[in-house]
Structures are given as C-alpha cells and as structure tokens.
Amino acid sequence: MYRVWNEYKKNHENIKGAENGWAAAVEYYVKKEAGQPITQVQISKKYDISSSTLGKRYKDLKIS
C-alpha cells in the first residue's frame, strides 16, 4: 500500500482532501489490483466516507 501512496505523492504536489478518503482509496486500489472481492460500499463504511468520495480518490489514483 505504501508504494501506491508514495508513487502518487511523488507525482502530485498539492494533494487535497481528508486523509481517511485517501487511505480508503489506496486500500480499495490495492485490493482491486490483487483481485480481491471488495466493494466501494464496504471500504466507504470502514473509513466513514461516502462512496462518491472513494470513487473520486480511486479514479485519481488509477489515472496517475
């Protein structure tokens, strides 16, 4: 997980948004890449964020 976040941070100077939103996105990204069955709703509940926030952050990570 650290590799994904560190790579993103290296390429982006001004990262906006709450830490829990980014943590959720990193966890979701890593689990999806590993082929684990996980939903945005499950991760969103774990981090107490909206599914739309998770979707936005996940999209940002994937594009990078």
N, CA, C and O atoms as a GROMACS GRO file, in nm:
protein
  256
    1MET      N    1   0.082  -0.119   0.000
    1MET     CA    2   0.000   0.000   0.000
    1MET      C    3   0.086   0.126   0.000
    1MET      O    4   0.053   0.226  -0.063
    2TYR      N    5   0.197   0.118   0.072
    2TYR     CA    6   0.283   0.236   0.080
    2TYR      C    7   0.338   0.274  -0.056
    2TYR      O    8   0.353   0.392  -0.086
    3ARG      N    9   0.369   0.175  -0.139
    3ARG     CA   10   0.424   0.202  -0.270
    3ARG      C   11   0.326   0.284  -0.354
    3ARG      O   12   0.364   0.379  -0.421
    4VAL      N   13   0.199   0.245  -0.349
    4VAL     CA   14   0.096   0.315  -0.426
    4VAL      C   15   0.086   0.460  -0.381
    4VAL      O   16   0.084   0.551  -0.463
    5TRP      N   17   0.080   0.482  -0.250
    5TRP     CA   18   0.066   0.617  -0.198
    5TRP      C   19   0.192   0.700  -0.224
    5TRP      O   20   0.183   0.815  -0.265
    6ASN      N   21   0.308   0.642  -0.200
    6ASN     CA   22   0.432   0.716  -0.221
    6ASN      C   23   0.449   0.755  -0.367
    6ASN      O   24   0.497   0.865  -0.396
    7GLU      N   25   0.412   0.668  -0.458
    7GLU     CA   26   0.420   0.699  -0.600
    7GLU      C   27   0.325   0.814  -0.635
    7GLU      O   28   0.361   0.904  -0.712
    8TYR      N   29   0.207   0.811  -0.580
    8TYR     CA   30   0.110   0.918  -0.606
    8TYR      C   31   0.162   1.051  -0.551
    8TYR      O   32   0.157   1.153  -0.620
    9LYS      N   33   0.212   1.049  -0.427
    9LYS     CA   34   0.264   1.171  -0.364
    9LYS      C   35   0.381   1.230  -0.443
    9LYS      O   36   0.394   1.351  -0.454
   10LYS      N   37   0.464   1.143  -0.496
   10LYS     CA   38   0.581   1.188  -0.570
   10LYS      C   39   0.540   1.267  -0.695
   10LYS      O   40   0.611   1.359  -0.737
   11ASN      N   41   0.428   1.232  -0.753
   11ASN     CA   42   0.384   1.294  -0.878
   11ASN      C   43   0.282   1.407  -0.860
   11ASN      O   44   0.239   1.467  -0.959
   12HIS      N   45   0.242   1.436  -0.737
   12HIS     CA   46   0.141   1.538  -0.712
   12HIS      C   47   0.183   1.625  -0.593
   12HIS      O   48   0.206   1.575  -0.483
   13GLU      N   49   0.193   1.755  -0.618
   13GLU     CA   50   0.237   1.847  -0.512
   13GLU      C   51   0.126   1.880  -0.413
   13GLU      O   52   0.144   1.866  -0.292
   14ASN      N   53   0.014   1.925  -0.463
   14ASN     CA   54  -0.095   1.969  -0.376
   14ASN      C   55  -0.205   1.864  -0.371
   14ASN      O   56  -0.292   1.859  -0.458
   15ILE      N   57  -0.199   1.780  -0.270
   15ILE     CA   58  -0.300   1.676  -0.254
   15ILE      C   59  -0.406   1.728  -0.158
   15ILE      O   60  -0.378   1.760  -0.043
   16LYS      N   61  -0.528   1.736  -0.208
   16LYS     CA   62  -0.637   1.789  -0.128
   16LYS      C   63  -0.730   1.678  -0.086
   16LYS      O   64  -0.741   1.575  -0.153
   17GLY      N   65  -0.798   1.700   0.024
   17GLY     CA   66  -0.895   1.602   0.073
   17GLY      C   67  -0.850   1.541   0.204
   17GLY      O   68  -0.733   1.546   0.242
   18ALA      N   69  -0.946   1.483   0.272
   18ALA     CA   70  -0.920   1.424   0.404
   18ALA      C   71  -0.835   1.298   0.392
   18ALA      O   72  -0.842   1.224   0.294
   19GLU      N   73  -0.755   1.276   0.494
   19GLU     CA   74  -0.665   1.159   0.496
   19GLU      C   75  -0.741   1.027   0.486
   19GLU      O   76  -0.696   0.935   0.418
   20ASN      N   77  -0.855   1.018   0.554
   20ASN     CA   78  -0.928   0.891   0.551
   20ASN      C   79  -0.982   0.859   0.412
   20ASN      O   80  -0.996   0.742   0.376
   21GLY      N   81  -1.012   0.961   0.334
   21GLY     CA   82  -1.056   0.938   0.197
   21GLY      C   83  -0.944   0.880   0.112
   21GLY      O   84  -0.967   0.790   0.031
   22TRP      N   85  -0.824   0.932   0.130
   22TRP     CA   86  -0.710   0.880   0.054
   22TRP      C   87  -0.670   0.741   0.103
   22TRP      O   88  -0.635   0.655   0.022
   23ALA      N   89  -0.675   0.720   0.233
   23ALA     CA   90  -0.643   0.587   0.286
   23ALA      C   91  -0.740   0.483   0.232
   23ALA      O   92  -0.700   0.372   0.196
   24ALA      N   93  -0.866   0.519   0.227
   24ALA     CA   94  -0.967   0.428   0.173
   24ALA      C   95  -0.940   0.397   0.026
   24ALA      O   96  -0.950   0.282  -0.016
   25ALA      N   97  -0.906   0.500  -0.050
   25ALA     CA   98  -0.879   0.481  -0.192
   25ALA      C   99  -0.758   0.391  -0.215
   25ALA      O  100  -0.760   0.307  -0.305
   26VAL      N  101  -0.655   0.409  -0.136
   26VAL     CA  102  -0.536   0.325  -0.150
   26VAL      C  103  -0.570   0.180  -0.117
   26VAL      O  104  -0.531   0.089  -0.191
   27GLU      N  105  -0.642   0.158  -0.008
   27GLU     CA  106  -0.679   0.021   0.027
   27GLU      C  107  -0.765  -0.041  -0.082
   27GLU      O  108  -0.743  -0.156  -0.121
   28TYR      N  109  -0.862   0.032  -0.131
   28TYR     CA  110  -0.950  -0.018  -0.236
   28TYR      C  111  -0.870  -0.050  -0.363
   28TYR      O  112  -0.890  -0.154  -0.425
   29TYR      N  113  -0.782   0.040  -0.400
   29TYR     CA  114  -0.698   0.021  -0.519
   29TYR      C  115  -0.614  -0.106  -0.507
   29TYR      O  116  -0.611  -0.188  -0.600
   30VAL      N  117  -0.548  -0.123  -0.395
   30VAL     CA  118  -0.461  -0.240  -0.375
   30VAL      C  119  -0.542  -0.369  -0.378
   30VAL      O  120  -0.501  -0.467  -0.439
   31LYS      N  121  -0.657  -0.369  -0.313
   31LYS     CA  122  -0.739  -0.489  -0.310
   31LYS      C  123  -0.796  -0.522  -0.448
   31LYS      O  124  -0.802  -0.639  -0.486
   32LYS      N  125  -0.837  -0.421  -0.523
   32LYS     CA  126  -0.888  -0.444  -0.658
   32LYS      C  127  -0.777  -0.498  -0.748
   32LYS      O  128  -0.800  -0.590  -0.826
   33GLU      N  129  -0.658  -0.441  -0.738
   33GLU     CA  130  -0.545  -0.486  -0.820
   33GLU      C  131  -0.508  -0.631  -0.787
   33GLU      O  132  -0.461  -0.704  -0.874
   34ALA      N  133  -0.528  -0.670  -0.662
   34ALA     CA  134  -0.496  -0.807  -0.619
   34ALA      C  135  -0.609  -0.904  -0.653
   34ALA      O  136  -0.597  -1.025  -0.631
   35GLY      N  137  -0.719  -0.851  -0.706
   35GLY     CA  138  -0.831  -0.937  -0.744
   35GLY      C  139  -0.919  -0.980  -0.629
   35GLY      O  140  -0.995  -1.076  -0.641
   36GLN      N  141  -0.908  -0.910  -0.518
   36GLN     CA  142  -0.990  -0.944  -0.401
   36GLN      C  143  -1.132  -0.892  -0.421
   36GLN      O  144  -1.152  -0.782  -0.473
   37PRO      N  145  -1.232  -0.969  -0.379
   37PRO     CA  146  -1.370  -0.924  -0.392
   37PRO      C  147  -1.402  -0.818  -0.286
   37PRO      O  148  -1.417  -0.851  -0.168
   38ILE      N  149  -1.413  -0.694  -0.328
   38ILE     CA  150  -1.438  -0.583  -0.236
   38ILE      C  151  -1.525  -0.481  -0.308
   38ILE      O  152  -1.515  -0.464  -0.429
   39THR      N  153  -1.610  -0.413  -0.233
   39THR     CA  154  -1.694  -0.310  -0.294
   39THR      C  155  -1.659  -0.174  -0.236
   39THR      O  156  -1.601  -0.163  -0.128
   40GLN      N  157  -1.695  -0.070  -0.309
   40GLN     CA  158  -1.673   0.065  -0.260
   40GLN      C  159  -1.755   0.089  -0.134
   40GLN      O  160  -1.711   0.161  -0.044
   41VAL      N  161  -1.872   0.031  -0.126
   41VAL     CA  162  -1.957   0.048  -0.007
   41VAL      C  163  -1.888  -0.010   0.117
   41VAL      O  164  -1.890   0.053   0.223
   42GLN      N  165  -1.827  -0.127   0.104
   42GLN     CA  166  -1.759  -0.188   0.218
   42GLN      C  167  -1.645  -0.100   0.268
   42GLN      O  168  -1.633  -0.075   0.388
   43ILE      N  169  -1.563  -0.052   0.177
   43ILE     CA  170  -1.449   0.032   0.216
   43ILE      C  171  -1.498   0.166   0.269
   43ILE      O  172  -1.445   0.217   0.368
   44SER      N  173  -1.600   0.224   0.205
   44SER     CA  174  -1.654   0.353   0.250
   44SER      C  175  -1.703   0.346   0.394
   44SER      O  176  -1.679   0.438   0.472
   45LYS      N  177  -1.771   0.239   0.427
   45LYS     CA  178  -1.820   0.224   0.565
   45LYS      C  179  -1.705   0.210   0.663
   45LYS      O  180  -1.708   0.267   0.772
   46LYS      N  181  -1.603   0.135   0.624
   46LYS     CA  182  -1.487   0.115   0.712
   46LYS      C  183  -1.421   0.248   0.746
   46LYS      O  184  -1.378   0.269   0.860
   47TYR      N  185  -1.411   0.338   0.648
   47TYR     CA  186  -1.342   0.466   0.668
   47TYR      C  187  -1.437   0.582   0.696
   47TYR      O  188  -1.394   0.696   0.710
   48ASP      N  189  -1.566   0.553   0.704
   48ASP     CA  190  -1.668   0.654   0.732
   48ASP      C  191  -1.663   0.770   0.632
   48ASP      O  192  -1.657   0.887   0.670
   49ILE      N  193  -1.665   0.733   0.505
   49ILE     CA  194  -1.669   0.832   0.397
   49ILE      C  195  -1.779   0.791   0.300
   49ILE      O  196  -1.833   0.680   0.309
   50SER      N  197  -1.813   0.880   0.208
   50SER     CA  198  -1.915   0.846   0.109
   50SER      C  199  -1.853   0.763  -0.003
   50SER      O  200  -1.732   0.769  -0.028
   51SER      N  201  -1.936   0.686  -0.068
   51SER     CA  202  -1.890   0.607  -0.182
   51SER      C  203  -1.842   0.697  -0.295
   51SER      O  204  -1.750   0.661  -0.369
   52SER      N  205  -1.904   0.813  -0.309
   52SER     CA  206  -1.862   0.904  -0.416
   52SER      C  207  -1.722   0.960  -0.390
   52SER      O  208  -1.643   0.977  -0.483
   53THR      N  209  -1.692   0.988  -0.263
   53THR     CA  210  -1.556   1.034  -0.229
   53THR      C  211  -1.455   0.925  -0.261
   53THR      O  212  -1.351   0.953  -0.320
   54LEU      N  213  -1.486   0.804  -0.222
   54LEU     CA  214  -1.396   0.693  -0.252
   54LEU      C  215  -1.378   0.679  -0.402
   54LEU      O  216  -1.266   0.660  -0.450
   55GLY      N  217  -1.486   0.688  -0.477
   55GLY     CA  218  -1.478   0.675  -0.622
   55GLY      C  219  -1.389   0.782  -0.684
   55GLY      O  220  -1.310   0.752  -0.774
   56LYS      N  221  -1.400   0.905  -0.636
   56LYS     CA  222  -1.317   1.014  -0.688
   56LYS      C  223  -1.169   0.990  -0.659
   56LYS      O  224  -1.085   1.003  -0.747
   57ARG      N  225  -1.139   0.955  -0.535
   57ARG     CA  226  -0.999   0.932  -0.496
   57ARG      C  227  -0.941   0.811  -0.570
   57ARG      O  228  -0.826   0.814  -0.613
   58TYR      N  229  -1.019   0.707  -0.583
   58TYR     CA  230  -0.975   0.586  -0.654
   58TYR      C  231  -0.945   0.620  -0.800
   58TYR      O  232  -0.845   0.575  -0.856
   59LYS      N  233  -1.031   0.698  -0.861
   59LYS     CA  234  -1.009   0.739  -1.000
   59LYS      C  235  -0.879   0.819  -1.013
   59LYS      O  236  -0.802   0.799  -1.107
   60ASP      N  237  -0.855   0.908  -0.918
   60ASP     CA  238  -0.730   0.986  -0.919
   60ASP      C  239  -0.608   0.895  -0.910
   60ASP      O  240  -0.509   0.916  -0.981
   61LEU      N  241  -0.614   0.794  -0.824
   61LEU     CA  242  -0.502   0.701  -0.810
   61LEU      C  243  -0.480   0.621  -0.939
   61LEU      O  244  -0.366   0.601  -0.981
   62LYS      N  245  -0.588   0.577  -1.000
   62LYS     CA  246  -0.577   0.495  -1.121
   62LYS      C  247  -0.518   0.574  -1.238
   62LYS      O  248  -0.442   0.519  -1.317
   63ILE      N  249  -0.553   0.700  -1.247
   63ILE     CA  250  -0.507   0.784  -1.358
   63ILE      C  251  -0.357   0.812  -1.345
   63ILE      O  252  -0.288   0.829  -1.446
   64SER      N  253  -0.308   0.816  -1.224
   64SER     CA  254  -0.167   0.852  -1.201
   64SER      C  255  -0.072   0.748  -1.252
   64SER      O  256   0.049   0.764  -1.241
   0.00000   0.00000   0.00000
